[in-house]
Tab-separated table of N, CA and C in Angstrom:
chain	number	residue	atom	x	y	z
T	121	MET	N	-4.462	-1.588	13.929
T	121	MET	CA	-5.484	-1.251	13.115
T	121	MET	C	-5.582	-2.207	11.320
T	122	LYS	N	-6.676	-2.574	11.533
T	122	LYS	CA	-6.962	-3.313	10.057
T	122	LYS	C	-7.232	-2.775	8.970
T	123	ILE	N	-6.153	-3.363	7.739
T	123	ILE	CA	-6.683	-2.669	6.452
T	123	ILE	C	-6.935	-3.615	5.796
T	124	SER	N	-8.156	-3.231	4.664
T	124	SER	CA	-8.549	-4.307	3.671
T	124	SER	C	-8.837	-3.144	2.568
T	125	GLU	N	-7.979	-3.377	1.472
T	125	GLU	CA	-7.997	-2.745	0.242
T	125	GLU	C	-8.504	-3.939	-0.981
T	126	SER	N	-8.388	-3.226	-1.809
T	126	SER	CA	-8.531	-3.987	-3.230
T	126	SER	C	-8.303	-2.998	-4.779
T	127	ILE	N	-7.265	-3.842	-5.564
T	127	ILE	CA	-7.088	-2.949	-6.537
T	127	ILE	C	-7.424	-3.992	-7.608
T	128	ALA	N	-8.276	-3.165	-8.543
T	128	ALA	CA	-9.356	-3.875	-9.886
T	128	ALA	C	-8.176	-3.231	-11.010
T	129	TYR	N	-7.752	-4.423	-11.914
T	129	TYR	CA	-7.161	-4.057	-12.917
T	129	TYR	C	-7.737	-4.820	-14.533
T	130	PRO	N	-7.991	-4.309	-15.609
T	130	PRO	CA	-8.875	-4.528	-16.593
T	130	PRO	C	-7.561	-5.650	-17.281
T	131	ALA	N	-6.984	-6.432	-16.310
T	131	ALA	CA	-6.070	-7.730	-17.709
T	131	ALA	C	-6.417	-9.070	-16.662
T	132	ALA	N	-6.091	-9.989	-17.159
T	132	ALA	CA	-6.029	-11.522	-16.566
T	132	ALA	C	-4.879	-11.319	-15.515
T	133	PRO	N	-5.319	-12.829	-14.344
T	133	PRO	CA	-4.390	-12.611	-13.688
T	133	PRO	C	-2.775	-12.884	-13.798
T	134	SER	N	-2.372	-13.330	-15.171
T	134	SER	CA	-1.393	-13.738	-15.230
T	134	SER	C	-0.466	-12.562	-15.549
T	135	ASP	N	-1.018	-11.722	-16.076
T	135	ASP	CA	-0.825	-10.399	-17.094
T	135	ASP	C	-0.468	-9.147	-15.694
T	136	VAL	N	-1.336	-9.372	-14.893
T	136	VAL	CA	-1.109	-8.673	-13.842
T	136	VAL	C	0.179	-9.060	-12.903
T	137	PHE	N	0.119	-10.301	-12.595
T	137	PHE	CA	1.778	-11.176	-12.217
T	137	PHE	C	2.936	-10.664	-12.857
T	138	THR	N	2.786	-10.791	-13.996
T	138	THR	CA	3.752	-10.416	-14.653
T	138	THR	C	4.501	-8.792	-14.692
T	139	MET	N	3.359	-8.216	-14.743
T	139	MET	CA	3.317	-6.534	-14.148
T	139	MET	C	3.936	-6.743	-12.958
T	140	LEU	N	3.294	-7.285	-12.162
T	140	LEU	CA	3.663	-6.689	-10.578
T	140	LEU	C	4.916	-7.442	-10.470
T	141	THR	N	5.504	-8.185	-11.032
T	141	THR	CA	7.107	-8.690	-10.487
T	141	THR	C	8.159	-8.334	-11.905
T	142	ASP	N	7.744	-7.252	-12.516
T	142	ASP	CA	8.567	-6.464	-13.427
T	142	ASP	C	9.397	-5.223	-12.613
T	143	GLU	N	10.636	-5.658	-13.011
T	143	GLU	CA	11.263	-4.093	-12.257
T	143	GLU	C	10.908	-2.927	-12.742
T	144	GLU	N	10.662	-3.007	-14.000
T	144	GLU	CA	10.992	-1.465	-14.571
T	144	GLU	C	9.455	-0.996	-14.006
T	145	PHE	N	8.345	-1.661	-13.604
T	145	PHE	CA	7.133	-1.431	-13.475
T	145	PHE	C	7.578	-1.006	-11.781
T	146	GLN	N	7.653	-1.655	-10.759
T	146	GLN	CA	8.057	-1.463	-9.416
T	146	GLN	C	9.002	0.164	-9.722
T	147	ASN	N	10.299	0.098	-10.327
T	147	ASN	CA	10.786	1.797	-10.378
T	147	ASN	C	9.658	2.379	-10.519
T	148	ARG	N	9.120	2.551	-11.777
T	148	ARG	CA	8.104	3.285	-11.726
T	148	ARG	C	7.031	3.795	-10.908
T	149	LYS	N	6.476	2.446	-10.108
T	149	LYS	CA	5.403	2.670	-9.068
T	149	LYS	C	6.176	3.312	-7.768
T	150	CYS	N	7.829	3.550	-7.402
T	150	CYS	CA	8.323	4.228	-6.449
T	150	CYS	C	8.323	5.585	-6.859
T	151	VAL	N	8.651	5.904	-8.184
T	151	VAL	CA	8.620	7.066	-8.725
T	151	VAL	C	7.627	8.006	-8.825
T	152	ASP	N	6.421	7.149	-9.206
T	152	ASP	CA	4.867	7.884	-9.189
T	152	ASP	C	4.524	7.833	-7.831
T	153	ALA	N	4.876	7.165	-6.538
T	153	ALA	CA	4.488	7.767	-4.944
T	153	ALA	C	5.404	8.500	-4.611
T	154	GLY	N	5.691	9.261	-5.698
T	154	GLY	CA	7.124	10.212	-4.851
T	154	GLY	C	8.166	9.929	-4.117
T	155	ALA	N	8.830	8.956	-4.056
T	155	ALA	CA	10.061	8.487	-3.710
T	155	ALA	C	11.069	9.335	-3.804
T	156	LEU	N	11.808	10.096	-3.035
T	156	LEU	CA	12.908	10.686	-3.144
T	156	LEU	C	13.908	9.677	-3.449
T	157	ARG	N	14.069	8.621	-3.261
T	157	ARG	CA	15.325	7.510	-3.302
T	157	ARG	C	14.641	6.188	-3.207
T	158	HIS	N	14.923	5.171	-4.244
T	158	HIS	CA	14.385	3.950	-4.037
T	158	HIS	C	15.790	2.961	-4.816
T	159	ASP	N	15.467	1.755	-4.221
T	159	ASP	CA	15.638	0.521	-5.228
T	159	ASP	C	14.579	-0.512	-4.956
T	160	VAL	N	14.802	-1.678	-6.210
T	160	VAL	CA	13.660	-2.851	-6.391
T	160	VAL	C	14.744	-4.255	-6.632
T	161	ALA	N	14.185	-5.079	-6.459
T	161	ALA	CA	14.803	-6.600	-6.330
T	161	ALA	C	13.622	-7.533	-6.594
T	162	VAL	N	13.494	-8.034	-7.837
T	162	VAL	CA	12.692	-8.897	-7.556
T	162	VAL	C	13.494	-10.287	-8.359
T	163	THR	N	13.165	-11.266	-7.496
T	163	THR	CA	13.552	-12.932	-7.259
T	163	THR	C	12.750	-13.620	-7.298
T	164	PRO	N	13.073	-15.114	-8.490
T	164	PRO	CA	12.095	-15.784	-8.993
T	164	PRO	C	12.044	-16.680	-7.538
T	165	THR	N	10.958	-17.269	-7.281
T	165	THR	CA	11.095	-18.147	-6.066
T	165	THR	C	10.145	-19.539	-6.286
T	166	GLY	N	11.007	-20.581	-6.801
T	166	GLY	CA	10.096	-21.435	-7.406
T	166	GLY	C	9.180	-21.348	-8.134
T	167	ASP	N	7.835	-21.215	-8.147
T	167	ASP	CA	6.933	-20.922	-9.272
T	167	ASP	C	6.127	-19.230	-8.739
T	168	GLY	N	6.937	-18.712	-7.863
T	168	GLY	CA	6.405	-17.523	-7.088
T	168	GLY	C	7.429	-16.430	-7.320
T	169	ALA	N	7.187	-15.553	-6.435
T	169	ALA	CA	8.267	-14.503	-6.676
T	169	ALA	C	8.483	-13.505	-5.353
T	170	ARG	N	9.791	-13.289	-5.189
T	170	ARG	CA	9.869	-12.182	-4.073
T	170	ARG	C	10.207	-10.961	-4.673
T	171	VAL	N	9.167	-9.581	-3.978
T	171	VAL	CA	9.351	-8.070	-4.735
T	171	VAL	C	9.908	-7.570	-3.903
T	172	VAL	N	11.312	-6.828	-3.775
T	172	VAL	CA	11.431	-6.023	-2.401
T	172	VAL	C	11.317	-4.841	-3.264
T	173	THR	N	11.111	-3.829	-2.108
T	173	THR	CA	11.501	-2.692	-2.680
T	173	THR	C	11.660	-1.409	-1.386
T	174	HIS	N	12.771	-0.392	-1.910
T	174	HIS	CA	13.364	0.386	-0.340
T	174	HIS	C	12.825	1.566	-1.032
T	175	ARG	N	12.344	2.308	-0.358
T	175	ARG	CA	12.416	3.956	-0.541
T	175	ARG	C	12.158	4.785	0.478
T	176	ASP	N	12.676	6.046	0.368
T	176	ASP	CA	12.482	6.985	0.628
T	176	ASP	C	11.396	7.894	0.481
T	177	LEU	N	10.349	8.276	1.462
T	177	LEU	CA	9.202	9.169	1.030
T	177	LEU	C	9.725	10.222	1.818
T	178	PRO	N	9.036	11.678	1.504
T	178	PRO	CA	8.951	12.646	2.261
T	178	PRO	C	8.059	12.831	3.382
T	179	THR	N	8.367	13.419	4.643
T	179	THR	CA	7.465	13.152	5.368
T	179	THR	C	6.608	14.390	5.915
T	180	ASP	N	6.358	15.379	4.527
T	180	ASP	CA	5.493	16.781	4.731
T	180	ASP	C	4.301	16.326	5.316
T	181	ARG	N	3.512	15.449	4.817
T	181	ARG	CA	2.018	14.756	5.227
T	181	ARG	C	1.568	14.324	5.976
T	182	LEU	N	2.854	14.133	7.088
T	182	LEU	CA	2.591	13.451	8.439
T	182	LEU	C	2.492	14.426	9.540
T	183	PRO	N	1.332	13.829	10.208
T	183	PRO	CA	1.561	15.141	11.732
T	183	PRO	C	3.305	15.134	12.318
T	184	ASP	N	3.168	16.154	13.025
T	184	ASP	CA	4.475	16.612	13.646
T	184	ASP	C	4.764	15.524	14.981
T	185	PHE	N	4.007	14.555	15.518
T	185	PHE	CA	4.697	13.710	16.084
T	185	PHE	C	4.658	12.567	15.604
T	186	ALA	N	4.441	12.486	14.365
T	186	ALA	CA	4.921	11.163	13.873
T	186	ALA	C	6.445	11.482	13.145
T	187	LYS	N	6.358	12.752	12.561
T	187	LYS	CA	7.920	12.968	11.883
T	187	LYS	C	8.730	13.134	13.024
T	188	SER	N	8.539	13.518	14.438
T	188	SER	CA	9.604	13.584	14.974
T	188	SER	C	10.009	11.747	15.768
T	189	ILE	N	9.165	11.005	15.153
T	189	ILE	CA	9.655	9.641	15.462
T	189	ILE	C	10.793	8.974	13.994
T	190	VAL	N	10.309	9.360	13.051
T	190	VAL	CA	10.966	8.765	11.544
T	190	VAL	C	11.719	9.881	11.188
T	191	GLY	N	11.977	11.212	11.537
T	191	GLY	CA	13.001	11.962	10.836
T	191	GLY	C	12.436	12.631	9.447
T	192	GLN	N	12.887	13.628	9.016
T	192	GLN	CA	13.319	13.956	7.760
T	192	GLN	C	11.892	13.193	6.461
T	193	ASN	N	12.850	11.928	6.374
T	193	ASN	CA	12.406	10.907	5.413
T	193	ASN	C	11.728	9.626	6.192
T	194	LEU	N	10.779	9.381	5.169
T	194	LEU	CA	9.843	7.585	5.949
T	194	LEU	C	10.715	6.943	4.839
T	195	SER	N	11.746	6.220	5.453
T	195	SER	CA	12.084	4.881	4.930
T	195	SER	C	11.529	3.656	4.935
T	196	ILE	N	10.834	3.168	4.110
T	196	ILE	CA	9.766	1.909	3.692
T	196	ILE	C	10.495	0.960	2.943
T	197	THR	N	10.481	-0.429	3.557
T	197	THR	CA	10.714	-1.623	2.826
T	197	THR	C	9.537	-2.284	2.656
T	198	GLU	N	9.232	-2.601	1.530
T	198	GLU	CA	7.761	-3.530	0.957
T	198	GLU	C	8.478	-4.456	0.268
T	199	THR	N	7.553	-5.540	0.873
T	199	THR	CA	7.974	-6.903	0.600
T	199	THR	C	7.147	-8.027	0.354
T	200	TYR	N	6.932	-8.034	-0.947
T	200	TYR	CA	5.995	-9.050	-1.598
T	200	TYR	C	6.253	-10.615	-1.647
T	201	ASP	N	5.697	-11.785	-1.226
T	201	ASP	CA	6.096	-13.077	-1.326
T	201	ASP	C	5.321	-13.296	-1.741
T	202	TRP	N	5.076	-14.170	-3.216
T	202	TRP	CA	3.833	-14.454	-4.191
T	202	TRP	C	4.339	-15.960	-4.227
T	203	GLY	N	2.999	-16.919	-4.239
T	203	GLY	CA	3.219	-18.306	-4.389
T	203	GLY	C	2.711	-18.567	-5.602
T	204	ALA	N	2.873	-20.018	-6.400
T	204	ALA	CA	2.616	-20.310	-7.309
T	204	ALA	C	0.795	-20.141	-7.564
T	205	ALA	N	1.129	-20.232	-9.087
T	205	ALA	CA	-0.329	-19.873	-9.796
T	205	ALA	C	-1.495	-21.127	-9.481
T	206	GLN	N	-2.778	-20.629	-9.698
T	206	GLN	CA	-3.492	-21.351	-9.207
T	206	GLN	C	-3.973	-21.818	-10.617
T	207	ALA	N	-4.802	-22.592	-10.614
T	207	ALA	CA	-5.708	-23.145	-11.791
T	207	ALA	C	-6.237	-21.970	-12.867
T	208	ASP	N	-6.722	-21.032	-12.157
T	208	ASP	CA	-7.244	-20.157	-12.904
T	208	ASP	C	-6.446	-18.806	-13.079
T	209	GLY	N	-5.266	-18.890	-12.657
T	209	GLY	CA	-4.250	-18.138	-12.872
T	209	GLY	C	-3.855	-16.932	-11.588
T	210	GLY	N	-4.556	-17.309	-10.582
T	210	GLY	CA	-4.667	-16.228	-9.369
T	210	GLY	C	-3.320	-16.622	-8.497
T	211	ARG	N	-3.507	-15.792	-7.943
T	211	ARG	CA	-1.992	-16.336	-6.671
T	211	ARG	C	-2.122	-15.672	-5.319
T	212	ARG	N	-1.848	-16.269	-4.777
T	212	ARG	CA	-2.010	-16.317	-3.171
T	212	ARG	C	-0.409	-15.078	-2.226
T	213	GLY	N	-0.398	-14.620	-1.189
T	213	GLY	CA	1.065	-14.642	-1.177
T	213	GLY	C	1.128	-13.469	0.322
T	214	THR	N	1.779	-12.537	0.751
T	214	THR	CA	1.959	-12.083	1.776
T	214	THR	C	2.942	-10.941	1.240
T	215	LEU	N	2.915	-9.702	2.151
T	215	LEU	CA	2.891	-8.567	2.024
T	215	LEU	C	3.618	-8.088	3.655
T	216	LEU	N	4.777	-7.491	3.604
T	216	LEU	CA	5.189	-7.055	4.425
T	216	LEU	C	5.562	-5.778	4.331
T	217	VAL	N	5.037	-4.656	5.399
T	217	VAL	CA	5.819	-3.244	4.884
T	217	VAL	C	6.316	-2.660	6.667
T	218	GLU	N	7.744	-2.443	6.370
T	218	GLU	CA	8.381	-2.042	7.327
T	218	GLU	C	9.057	-0.780	7.415
T	219	VAL	N	9.048	0.157	8.737
T	219	VAL	CA	9.247	1.362	8.401
T	219	VAL	C	10.684	1.501	9.213
T	220	LYS	N	11.841	1.963	8.308
T	220	LYS	CA	12.825	2.093	9.347
T	220	LYS	C	13.339	3.229	10.293
T	221	GLY	N	13.661	2.578	11.452
T	221	GLY	CA	13.994	3.358	12.341
T	221	GLY	C	12.362	3.679	13.436
T	222	ALA	N	11.386	2.736	13.216
T	222	ALA	CA	10.143	3.308	13.770
T	222	ALA	C	9.296	1.792	14.311
T	223	PRO	N	8.799	1.325	15.453
T	223	PRO	CA	8.175	0.127	15.456
T	223	PRO	C	6.903	0.518	14.356
T	224	VAL	N	6.879	0.262	13.423
T	224	VAL	CA	5.544	0.097	12.524
T	224	VAL	C	5.907	-1.068	11.517
T	225	ALA	N	5.162	-1.405	11.352
T	225	ALA	CA	4.751	-2.672	10.107
T	225	ALA	C	3.513	-2.969	10.004
T	226	MET	N	3.312	-3.409	8.670
T	226	MET	CA	2.328	-3.851	8.616
T	226	MET	C	2.444	-5.318	7.639
T	227	ARG	N	1.265	-6.134	8.341
T	227	ARG	CA	1.320	-7.760	7.255
T	227	ARG	C	0.075	-7.918	6.964
T	228	ALA	N	-0.082	-8.379	5.679
T	228	ALA	CA	-0.924	-8.781	5.165
T	228	ALA	C	-1.072	-10.040	4.210
T	229	ASP	N	-2.196	-10.296	4.204
T	229	ASP	CA	-2.385	-11.619	3.045
T	229	ASP	C	-2.763	-11.064	1.851
T	230	VAL	N	-2.034	-10.919	0.430
T	230	VAL	CA	-2.683	-10.570	-0.666
T	230	VAL	C	-3.068	-11.732	-1.405
T	231	ALA	N	-4.221	-11.493	-2.426
T	231	ALA	CA	-4.544	-12.352	-3.359
T	231	ALA	C	-4.995	-11.384	-4.560
T	232	LEU	N	-4.586	-12.630	-5.507
T	232	LEU	CA	-4.229	-11.902	-7.096
T	232	LEU	C	-5.639	-13.018	-7.435
T	233	SER	N	-6.661	-12.299	-7.691
T	233	SER	CA	-7.781	-13.281	-8.290
T	233	SER	C	-8.287	-12.744	-9.560
T	234	ALA	N	-8.782	-13.727	-10.498
T	234	ALA	CA	-9.482	-13.338	-11.733
T	234	ALA	C	-11.069	-12.516	-11.226
T	235	THR	N	-11.397	-11.666	-11.870
T	235	THR	CA	-12.666	-11.293	-11.729
T	235	THR	C	-13.360	-11.272	-13.380
T	236	GLY	N	-14.661	-10.631	-13.284
T	236	GLY	CA	-15.063	-10.449	-14.622
T	236	GLY	C	-14.481	-9.534	-15.429
T	237	GLY	N	-14.206	-10.006	-16.350
T	237	GLY	CA	-13.085	-8.961	-17.531
T	237	GLY	C	-11.729	-8.383	-16.918
T	238	GLY	N	-11.068	-8.840	-15.760
T	238	GLY	CA	-10.016	-8.545	-15.094
T	238	GLY	C	-9.651	-9.205	-14.105
T	239	SER	N	-8.848	-8.291	-13.364
T	239	SER	CA	-8.042	-9.350	-12.302
T	239	SER	C	-8.595	-8.072	-10.818
T	240	THR	N	-8.542	-8.651	-9.762
T	240	THR	CA	-8.519	-8.132	-8.409
T	240	THR	C	-7.218	-8.108	-7.545
T	241	VAL	N	-6.427	-7.488	-7.178
T	241	VAL	CA	-5.407	-7.588	-6.164
T	241	VAL	C	-6.204	-7.263	-4.761
T	242	SER	N	-6.308	-8.139	-3.887
T	242	SER	CA	-6.905	-7.911	-2.633
T	242	SER	C	-6.079	-7.753	-1.363
T	243	PHE	N	-5.971	-6.879	-0.310
T	243	PHE	CA	-4.908	-7.122	0.542
T	243	PHE	C	-5.776	-6.781	2.024
T	244	ASP	N	-5.470	-7.970	2.800
T	244	ASP	CA	-6.132	-8.032	4.306
T	244	ASP	C	-4.978	-8.223	5.454
T	245	GLY	N	-4.801	-7.133	5.988
T	245	GLY	CA	-3.857	-6.892	6.905
T	245	GLY	C	-4.070	-6.215	8.350
T	246	ASP	N	-3.040	-6.244	8.938
T	246	ASP	CA	-2.732	-5.181	10.234
T	246	ASP	C	-1.534	-4.320	10.103
T	247	LEU	N	-1.846	-3.353	10.818
T	247	LEU	CA	-0.698	-2.124	10.714
T	247	LEU	C	-0.923	-2.112	12.239
T	248	LYS	N	0.482	-2.400	12.662
T	248	LYS	CA	0.781	-2.296	14.207
T	248	LYS	C	2.158	-1.456	14.214
T	249	ALA	N	1.899	-0.424	15.217
T	249	ALA	CA	2.565	0.782	15.746
T	249	ALA	C	3.075	-0.044	17.362
T	250	SER	N	4.183	-0.501	17.826
T	250	SER	CA	4.877	-0.858	18.709
T	250	SER	C	5.380	0.049	19.716
T	251	ILE	N	4.554	1.370	19.875
T	251	ILE	CA	4.664	2.008	20.889
T	251	ILE	C	4.131	2.519	22.150
T	252	PRO	N	4.345	2.563	23.358
T	252	PRO	CA	3.644	2.604	24.223
T	252	PRO	C	2.846	3.728	24.282
T	253	LEU	N	1.325	3.820	24.495
T	253	LEU	CA	0.652	5.127	24.526
T	253	LEU	C	0.625	5.628	23.476
T	254	LEU	N	1.556	6.073	22.171
T	254	LEU	CA	1.211	6.478	20.949
T	254	LEU	C	1.158	5.656	19.880
T	255	GLY	N	1.098	4.248	19.849
T	255	GLY	CA	0.896	3.254	19.130
T	255	GLY	C	-0.668	3.421	18.063
T	256	GLY	N	-1.707	3.949	18.983
T	256	GLY	CA	-2.690	3.841	18.223
T	256	GLY	C	-2.866	5.270	17.554
T	257	ARG	N	-2.286	6.716	18.151
T	257	ARG	CA	-2.361	7.469	17.432
T	257	ARG	C	-1.354	7.388	15.875
T	258	ILE	N	-0.308	6.789	16.129
T	258	ILE	CA	0.486	6.896	14.922
T	258	ILE	C	-0.175	5.721	14.036
T	259	GLU	N	-0.724	4.564	14.059
T	259	GLU	CA	-1.301	3.617	13.035
T	259	GLU	C	-2.685	4.531	12.803
T	260	LYS	N	-3.020	5.549	13.121
T	260	LYS	CA	-4.291	6.250	12.760
T	260	LYS	C	-3.658	7.268	11.386
T	261	ALA	N	-2.611	7.825	12.143
T	261	ALA	CA	-1.990	8.830	11.128
T	261	ALA	C	-0.982	7.987	9.914
T	262	ALA	N	-0.983	6.955	9.948
T	262	ALA	CA	-0.057	5.800	9.023
T	262	ALA	C	-0.927	5.504	8.082
T	263	ALA	N	-2.181	5.195	8.530
T	263	ALA	CA	-3.049	4.352	7.837
T	263	ALA	C	-3.666	4.620	6.408
T	264	PRO	N	-3.838	6.188	6.460
T	264	PRO	CA	-4.245	6.929	5.393
T	264	PRO	C	-3.113	7.047	4.109
T	265	ALA	N	-1.648	6.824	4.713
T	265	ALA	CA	-0.860	7.019	3.613
T	265	ALA	C	-0.263	5.173	3.332
T	266	VAL	N	-0.826	4.616	3.790
T	266	VAL	CA	-0.714	3.093	3.359
T	266	VAL	C	-1.951	2.710	2.211
T	267	ILE	N	-2.884	3.457	2.956
T	267	ILE	CA	-4.275	3.112	1.537
T	267	ILE	C	-3.881	4.295	0.380
T	268	ALA	N	-3.303	5.301	0.610
T	268	ALA	CA	-3.076	6.146	-0.732
T	268	ALA	C	-1.568	5.413	-1.725
T	269	GLY	N	-0.700	4.669	-0.737
T	269	GLY	CA	0.340	3.926	-1.140
T	269	GLY	C	-0.735	2.993	-2.095
T	270	ILE	N	-1.362	1.989	-1.982
T	270	ILE	CA	-2.274	1.115	-2.883
T	270	ILE	C	-3.123	1.525	-3.881
T	271	ARG	N	-3.459	2.698	-3.372
T	271	ARG	CA	-4.294	3.506	-4.596
T	271	ARG	C	-3.212	4.389	-5.736
T	272	SER	N	-1.987	4.320	-4.997
T	272	SER	CA	-1.299	5.003	-6.062
T	272	SER	C	-0.427	3.893	-7.206
T	273	GLU	N	-0.321	2.469	-6.346
T	273	GLU	CA	-0.093	1.618	-7.350
T	273	GLU	C	-1.181	1.362	-7.960
T	274	GLN	N	-2.237	1.160	-7.800
T	274	GLN	CA	-3.448	0.783	-8.686
T	274	GLN	C	-3.488	2.193	-9.923
T	275	ARG	N	-2.798	3.148	-9.605
T	275	ARG	CA	-2.997	4.305	-10.938
T	275	ARG	C	-1.950	3.873	-11.736
T	276	THR	N	-0.499	3.724	-11.220
T	276	THR	CA	0.226	3.070	-11.978
T	276	THR	C	0.083	1.883	-12.769
T	277	GLY	N	-0.537	0.973	-12.141
T	277	GLY	CA	-0.802	-0.364	-12.936
T	277	GLY	C	-1.705	-0.240	-13.671
T	278	ARG	N	-3.002	0.504	-13.898
T	278	ARG	CA	-3.462	0.605	-14.809
T	278	ARG	C	-3.210	1.471	-15.951
T	279	ALA	N	-2.050	2.496	-15.451
T	279	ALA	CA	-1.505	3.262	-16.823
T	279	ALA	C	-0.534	2.258	-17.593
T	280	TRP	N	0.358	1.669	-16.765
T	280	TRP	CA	1.026	0.551	-17.388
T	280	TRP	C	0.417	-0.442	-18.599
T	281	LEU	N	-0.572	-0.912	-18.257
T	281	LEU	CA	-1.356	-1.978	-18.994
T	281	LEU	C	-2.191	-1.293	-20.342
T	282	ALA	N	-2.225	0.113	-19.620
T	282	ALA	CA	-3.012	0.587	-21.196
T	282	ALA	C	-1.851	1.165	-22.047
T	283	GLU	N	-0.533	1.187	-21.596
T	283	GLU	CA	0.464	1.486	-22.561
T	283	GLU	C	1.412	0.007	-23.348
T	284	GLY	N	-0.015	-1.334	-22.805
T	284	GLY	CA	0.564	-2.294	-23.541
T	284	GLY	C	1.681	-3.016	-23.062
T	285	HIS	N	2.245	-3.131	-22.192
T	285	HIS	CA	3.245	-3.378	-21.439
T	285	HIS	C	3.372	-4.976	-21.723
């Protein structure tokens, strides 16, 4: 299932990248998303960075058939690999979202680019559930949660930037 979303921020790409690679911001993003437990690791990689978050989320909003696969908690690992800055401060990278204990993953290209008066982070990816017969149903059930996660990150990021971090 294709997922294409974007997040607009009222800040330059360099400021948005600094935010996205700040462990304190990543911790806040996990808490704001309702994580029951989480951990964060940010590692510089040359001129880019790798950001890995592990979080356990409640499954109360998932359909029963999905809960039967993942259990009471949804354990998600999110890995961003960001490349070097381009001339305008923008960056390109990848995102991998994996669900522990379930053959469900999203792979996406991400782009941080300058826009009029700010920046946009764009996601263009595929959500796949490799389960015979149920894969399509699981993808349809998981897609709103993925999109909600992206929108939650936007709310947290806008608040973070407004606070002057």
